[in-house]
Amino acid sequence: MAGKQEAKPLSFKAIEMMTPGDKDKADIGENRGLRVSSGATGVKSFFYRYTSPVTGKLAQVKIGNFPHTSLAAARLKLNELKLLRQEGR
């Protein structure tokens, strides 16, 4: 019986293997909200995607481009942005 594949955390290799126009990849667990998008030109960008507590709408903040911004640095920035959001900023 074929089941749904188990979600895995983002990895350097998975991001590196993305090709232009690939579907966005999302991190899981404590890094939920971190997404990587591969644009038409092949530029891979990290985003923090969340639901705005003010408007209730989906919002996103660009964190940086891969590989200039590493996955570890993107996760650190994600945690900073989550703290700001919790403080209502």
Coordinates of C-alpha atoms in Angstrom, one line a residue:
M1 CA 0.0 0.0 0.0
A2 CA 1.5 3.3 -1.1
G3 CA 1.4 6.0 1.6
K4 CA 2.3 9.6 1.8
Q5 CA 6.0 10.3 2.2
E6 CA 7.1 11.5 5.6
A7 CA 8.0 15.2 5.8
K8 CA 11.7 15.9 6.3
P9 CA 13.5 19.0 7.5
L10 CA 15.1 21.2 4.9
S11 CA 18.7 20.3 4.1
F12 CA 21.5 22.0 2.2
K13 CA 21.4 19.2 -0.4
A14 CA 17.7 19.5 -1.0
I15 CA 18.0 23.3 -1.5
E16 CA 21.1 22.8 -3.7
M17 CA 19.2 20.3 -5.9
M18 CA 16.2 22.7 -6.6
T19 CA 15.8 23.7 -10.2
P20 CA 14.1 26.9 -11.6
G21 CA 10.4 26.8 -11.1
D22 CA 10.4 24.0 -8.6
K23 CA 7.6 23.9 -6.0
D24 CA 8.5 25.8 -2.8
K25 CA 10.1 23.7 0.0
A26 CA 9.1 24.2 3.6
D27 CA 10.9 23.3 6.8
I28 CA 9.2 21.4 9.6
G29 CA 9.2 21.2 13.4
E30 CA 10.5 24.2 15.3
N31 CA 11.5 25.8 12.0
R32 CA 8.0 25.8 10.7
G33 CA 7.3 28.9 8.5
L34 CA 10.7 28.8 6.8
R35 CA 10.3 28.3 3.0
V36 CA 12.7 28.2 0.1
S37 CA 11.5 29.3 -3.4
S38 CA 13.4 28.8 -6.6
G39 CA 12.6 31.5 -9.1
A40 CA 12.5 31.3 -12.9
T41 CA 16.2 32.4 -13.0
G42 CA 17.3 29.8 -10.5
V43 CA 17.8 32.2 -7.6
K44 CA 16.8 30.4 -4.4
S45 CA 15.4 32.6 -1.7
F46 CA 14.5 32.0 2.0
F47 CA 11.2 33.4 3.3
Y48 CA 9.4 33.4 6.6
R49 CA 5.7 32.8 5.9
Y50 CA 3.1 33.3 8.5
T51 CA -0.5 34.4 9.2
S52 CA -0.6 38.1 10.3
P53 CA -2.1 38.4 13.8
V54 CA -3.4 41.9 12.7
T55 CA -5.1 41.1 9.4
G56 CA -5.5 37.3 9.6
K57 CA -4.0 37.1 6.1
L58 CA -0.9 35.2 4.9
A59 CA 2.2 37.3 4.9
Q60 CA 5.9 36.6 4.1
V61 CA 9.2 38.3 4.8
K62 CA 12.3 37.6 2.7
I63 CA 15.3 36.4 4.7
G64 CA 17.9 36.2 2.0
N65 CA 19.2 34.3 -1.0
F66 CA 20.9 30.9 -1.0
P67 CA 23.9 30.2 -0.8
H68 CA 24.8 33.7 0.3
T69 CA 22.5 33.2 3.3
S70 CA 23.1 29.7 4.7
L71 CA 20.3 27.4 5.9
A72 CA 21.6 27.8 9.5
A73 CA 21.6 31.6 9.2
A74 CA 18.1 31.5 7.7
R75 CA 16.9 29.4 10.7
L76 CA 18.5 31.9 13.2
K77 CA 16.8 34.8 11.4
L78 CA 13.5 32.9 11.3
N79 CA 13.7 32.6 15.1
E80 CA 14.4 36.3 15.5
L81 CA 11.4 37.2 13.3
K82 CA 9.2 34.8 15.2
L83 CA 10.1 36.5 18.5
L84 CA 9.3 39.9 17.0
R85 CA 6.0 38.6 15.8
Q86 CA 5.2 37.3 19.3
E87 CA 6.0 40.7 20.8
G88 CA 3.5 42.2 18.4
R89 CA 5.9 44.0 16.1

